PDB file of C-alpha atoms in Angstrom:
ATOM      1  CA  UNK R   1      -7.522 -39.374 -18.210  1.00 52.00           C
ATOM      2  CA  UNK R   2      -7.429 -37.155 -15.170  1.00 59.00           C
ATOM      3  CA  UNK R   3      -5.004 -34.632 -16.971  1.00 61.00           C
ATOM      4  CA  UNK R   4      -7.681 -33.466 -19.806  1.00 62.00           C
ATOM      5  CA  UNK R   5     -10.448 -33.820 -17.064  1.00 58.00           C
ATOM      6  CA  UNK R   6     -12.884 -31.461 -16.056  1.00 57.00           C
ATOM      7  CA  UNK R   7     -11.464 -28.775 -13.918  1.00 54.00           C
ATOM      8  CA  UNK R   8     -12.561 -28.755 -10.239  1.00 51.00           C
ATOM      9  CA  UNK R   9     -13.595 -25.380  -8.852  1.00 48.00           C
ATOM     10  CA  UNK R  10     -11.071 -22.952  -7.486  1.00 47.00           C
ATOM     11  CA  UNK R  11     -11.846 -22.400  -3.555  1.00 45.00           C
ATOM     12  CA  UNK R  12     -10.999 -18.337  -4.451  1.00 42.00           C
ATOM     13  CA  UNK R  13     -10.880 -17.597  -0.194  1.00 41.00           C
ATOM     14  CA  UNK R  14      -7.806 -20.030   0.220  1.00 41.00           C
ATOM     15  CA  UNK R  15      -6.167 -18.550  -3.258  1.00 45.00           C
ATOM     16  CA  UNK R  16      -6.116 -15.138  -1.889  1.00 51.00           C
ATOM     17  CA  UNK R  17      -4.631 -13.351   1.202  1.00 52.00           C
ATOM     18  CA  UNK R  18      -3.737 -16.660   3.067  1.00 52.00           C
ATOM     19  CA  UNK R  19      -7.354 -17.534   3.592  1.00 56.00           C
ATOM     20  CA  UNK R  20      -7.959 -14.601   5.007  1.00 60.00           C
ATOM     21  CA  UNK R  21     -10.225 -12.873   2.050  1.00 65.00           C
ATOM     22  CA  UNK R  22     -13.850 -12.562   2.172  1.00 71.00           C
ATOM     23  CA  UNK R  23     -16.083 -10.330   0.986  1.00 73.00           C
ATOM     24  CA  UNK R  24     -16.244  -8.223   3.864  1.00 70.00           C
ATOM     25  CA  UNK R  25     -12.548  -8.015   4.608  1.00 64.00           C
ATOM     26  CA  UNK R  26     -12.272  -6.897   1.008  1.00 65.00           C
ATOM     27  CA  UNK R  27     -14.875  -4.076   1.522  1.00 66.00           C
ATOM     28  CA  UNK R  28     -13.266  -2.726   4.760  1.00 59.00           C
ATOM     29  CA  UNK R  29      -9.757  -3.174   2.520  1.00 60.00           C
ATOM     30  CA  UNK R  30     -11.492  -0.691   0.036  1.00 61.00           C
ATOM     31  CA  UNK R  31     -13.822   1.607   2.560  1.00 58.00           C
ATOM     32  CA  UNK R  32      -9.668   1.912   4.234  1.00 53.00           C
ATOM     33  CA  UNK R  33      -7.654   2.597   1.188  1.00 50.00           C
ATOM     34  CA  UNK R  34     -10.599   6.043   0.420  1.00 50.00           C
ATOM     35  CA  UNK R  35     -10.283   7.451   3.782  1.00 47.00           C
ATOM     36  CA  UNK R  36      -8.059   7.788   6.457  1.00 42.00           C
ATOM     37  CA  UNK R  37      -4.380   9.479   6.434  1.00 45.00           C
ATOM     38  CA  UNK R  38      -3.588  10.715   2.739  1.00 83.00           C
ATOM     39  CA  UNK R  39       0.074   9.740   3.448  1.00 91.00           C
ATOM     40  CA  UNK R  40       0.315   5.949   3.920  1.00 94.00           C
ATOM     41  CA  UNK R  41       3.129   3.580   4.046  1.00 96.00           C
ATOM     42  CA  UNK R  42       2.562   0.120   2.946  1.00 95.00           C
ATOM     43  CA  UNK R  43       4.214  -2.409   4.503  1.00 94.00           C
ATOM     44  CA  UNK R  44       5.010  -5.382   6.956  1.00 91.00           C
ATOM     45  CA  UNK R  45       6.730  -3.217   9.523  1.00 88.00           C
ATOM     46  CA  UNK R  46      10.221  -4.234   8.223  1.00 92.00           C
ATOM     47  CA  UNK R  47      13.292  -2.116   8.290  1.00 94.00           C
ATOM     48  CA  UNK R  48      12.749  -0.765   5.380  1.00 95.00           C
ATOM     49  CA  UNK R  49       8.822   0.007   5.220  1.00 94.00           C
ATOM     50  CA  UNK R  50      10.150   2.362   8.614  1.00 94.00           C
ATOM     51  CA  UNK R  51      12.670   3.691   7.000  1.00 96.00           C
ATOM     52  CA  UNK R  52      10.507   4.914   4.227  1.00 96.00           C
ATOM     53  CA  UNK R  53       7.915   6.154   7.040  1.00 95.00           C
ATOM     54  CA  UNK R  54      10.790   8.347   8.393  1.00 95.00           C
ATOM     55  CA  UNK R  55      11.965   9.883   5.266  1.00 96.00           C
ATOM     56  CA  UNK R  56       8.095  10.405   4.537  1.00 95.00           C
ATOM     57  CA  UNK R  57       8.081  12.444   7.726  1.00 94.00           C
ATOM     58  CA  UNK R  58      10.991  14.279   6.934  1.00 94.00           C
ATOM     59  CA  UNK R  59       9.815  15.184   3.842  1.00 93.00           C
ATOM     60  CA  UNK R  60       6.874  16.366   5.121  1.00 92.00           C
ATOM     61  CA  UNK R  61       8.486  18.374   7.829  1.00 92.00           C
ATOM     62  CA  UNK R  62      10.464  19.920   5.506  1.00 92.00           C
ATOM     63  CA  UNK R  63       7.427  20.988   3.658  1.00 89.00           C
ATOM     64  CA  UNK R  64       5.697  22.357   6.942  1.00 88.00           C
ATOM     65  CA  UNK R  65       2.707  20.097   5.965  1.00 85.00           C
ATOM     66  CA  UNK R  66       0.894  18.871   8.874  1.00 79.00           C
ATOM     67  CA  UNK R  67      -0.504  15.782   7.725  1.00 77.00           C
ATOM     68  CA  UNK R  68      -0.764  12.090   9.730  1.00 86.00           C
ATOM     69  CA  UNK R  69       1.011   9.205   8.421  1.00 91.00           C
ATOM     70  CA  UNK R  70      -0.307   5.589   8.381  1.00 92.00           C
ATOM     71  CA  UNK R  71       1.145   2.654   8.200  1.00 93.00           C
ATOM     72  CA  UNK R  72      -0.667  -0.192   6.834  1.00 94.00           C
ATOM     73  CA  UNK R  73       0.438  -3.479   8.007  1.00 93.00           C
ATOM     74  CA  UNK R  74      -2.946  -5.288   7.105  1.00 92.00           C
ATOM     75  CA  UNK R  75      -2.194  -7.655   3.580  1.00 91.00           C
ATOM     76  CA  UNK R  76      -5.804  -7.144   2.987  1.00 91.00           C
ATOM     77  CA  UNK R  77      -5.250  -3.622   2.579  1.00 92.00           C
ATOM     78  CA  UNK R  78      -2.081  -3.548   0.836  1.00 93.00           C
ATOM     79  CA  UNK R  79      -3.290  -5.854  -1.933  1.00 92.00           C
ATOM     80  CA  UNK R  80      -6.273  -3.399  -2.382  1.00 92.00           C
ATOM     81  CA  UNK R  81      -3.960  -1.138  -4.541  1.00 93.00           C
ATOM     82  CA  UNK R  82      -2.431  -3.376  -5.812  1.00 93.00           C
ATOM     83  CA  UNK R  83       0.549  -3.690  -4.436  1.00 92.00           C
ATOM     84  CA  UNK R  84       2.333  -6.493  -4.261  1.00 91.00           C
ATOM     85  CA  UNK R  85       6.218  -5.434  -3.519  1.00 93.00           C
ATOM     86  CA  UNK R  86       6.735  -3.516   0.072  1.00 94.00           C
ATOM     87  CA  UNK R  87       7.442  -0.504   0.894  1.00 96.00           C
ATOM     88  CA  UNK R  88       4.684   1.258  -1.027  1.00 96.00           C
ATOM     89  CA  UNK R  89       3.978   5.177  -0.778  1.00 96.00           C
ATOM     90  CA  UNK R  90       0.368   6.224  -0.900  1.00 94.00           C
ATOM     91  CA  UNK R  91      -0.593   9.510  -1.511  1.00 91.00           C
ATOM     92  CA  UNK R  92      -4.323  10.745  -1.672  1.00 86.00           C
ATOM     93  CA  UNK R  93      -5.194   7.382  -2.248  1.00 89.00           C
ATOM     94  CA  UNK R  94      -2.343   6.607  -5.306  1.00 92.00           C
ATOM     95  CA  UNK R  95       0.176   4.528  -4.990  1.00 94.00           C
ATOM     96  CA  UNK R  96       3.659   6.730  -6.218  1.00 94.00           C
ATOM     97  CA  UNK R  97       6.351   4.033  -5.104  1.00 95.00           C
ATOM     98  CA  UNK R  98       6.306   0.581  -4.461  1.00 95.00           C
ATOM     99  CA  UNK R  99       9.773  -1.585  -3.999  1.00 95.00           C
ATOM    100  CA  UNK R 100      12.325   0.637  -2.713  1.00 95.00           C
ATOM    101  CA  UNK R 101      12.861   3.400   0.126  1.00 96.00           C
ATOM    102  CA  UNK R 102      12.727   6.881  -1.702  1.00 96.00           C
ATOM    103  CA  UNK R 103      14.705   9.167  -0.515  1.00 96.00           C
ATOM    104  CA  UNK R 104      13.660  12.526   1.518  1.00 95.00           C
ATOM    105  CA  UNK R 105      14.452  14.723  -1.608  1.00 95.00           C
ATOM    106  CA  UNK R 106      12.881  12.345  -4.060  1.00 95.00           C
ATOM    107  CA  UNK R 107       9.578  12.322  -1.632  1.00 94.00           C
ATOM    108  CA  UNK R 108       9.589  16.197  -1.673  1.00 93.00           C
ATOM    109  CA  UNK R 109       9.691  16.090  -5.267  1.00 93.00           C
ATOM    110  CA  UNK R 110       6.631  13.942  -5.323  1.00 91.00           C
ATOM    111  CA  UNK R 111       4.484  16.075  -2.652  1.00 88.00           C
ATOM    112  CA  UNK R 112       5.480  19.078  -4.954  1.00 86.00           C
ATOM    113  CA  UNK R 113       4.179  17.684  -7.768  1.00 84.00           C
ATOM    114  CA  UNK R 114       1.238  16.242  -6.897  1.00 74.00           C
ATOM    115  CA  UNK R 115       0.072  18.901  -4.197  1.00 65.00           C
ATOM    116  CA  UNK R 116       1.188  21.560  -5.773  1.00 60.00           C
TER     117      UNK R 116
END
């Protein structure tokens, strides 16, 4: 019977990423998510995903921090952390929201407490 057969190997490329995983798109995905900005938005570029980048700048304005945003549109790289609900917020490489647009107060908060 074909349902208790042996199981046929997995092709793990086409599982993952659309078909677009490999082993060297998953390095550069990693070698990304260590350097770079240390304020990242992760996202398709949706409404939402920008309106998280611009309370991320407020917030960050309103801190008189000078530091770069990125916004990471790659899948690639946003399944490196993890992530698999949009908008994210990255910070110093940790993922502190995923699923929902934070607020400029609420991303204060989380700059305070993690920067000090």
């Amino acid at each position: 019977m074909a349902l208790f057969g042996r199981k046929s190997k997995r092709n793990e490329t086409a599982a993952c990423c659309a078909g677009n995983c490999n082993d060297e798109s998953m390095a550069k995905a990693e070698q990304a998510k260590k350097e770079g900005a240390s304020v990242k938005i992760l996202g398709s570029g949706c409404a939402k995903c920008n309106q998280l980048e611009t309370a991320a700048k407020a917030a960050l304005e309103e801190l008189n921090m000078d530091t770069a945003i990125d916004h990471v549109t790659d899948f690639t790289q946003i399944a490196a952390y993890g992530v698999m609900t949009t908008p994210a917020l990255v910070i110093d490489g940790k993922v502190v929201s995923y699923g929902k647009v934070l607020k400029v107060d609420e991303i204060v908060k989380i700059l305070k407490m993690d920067r000090g």
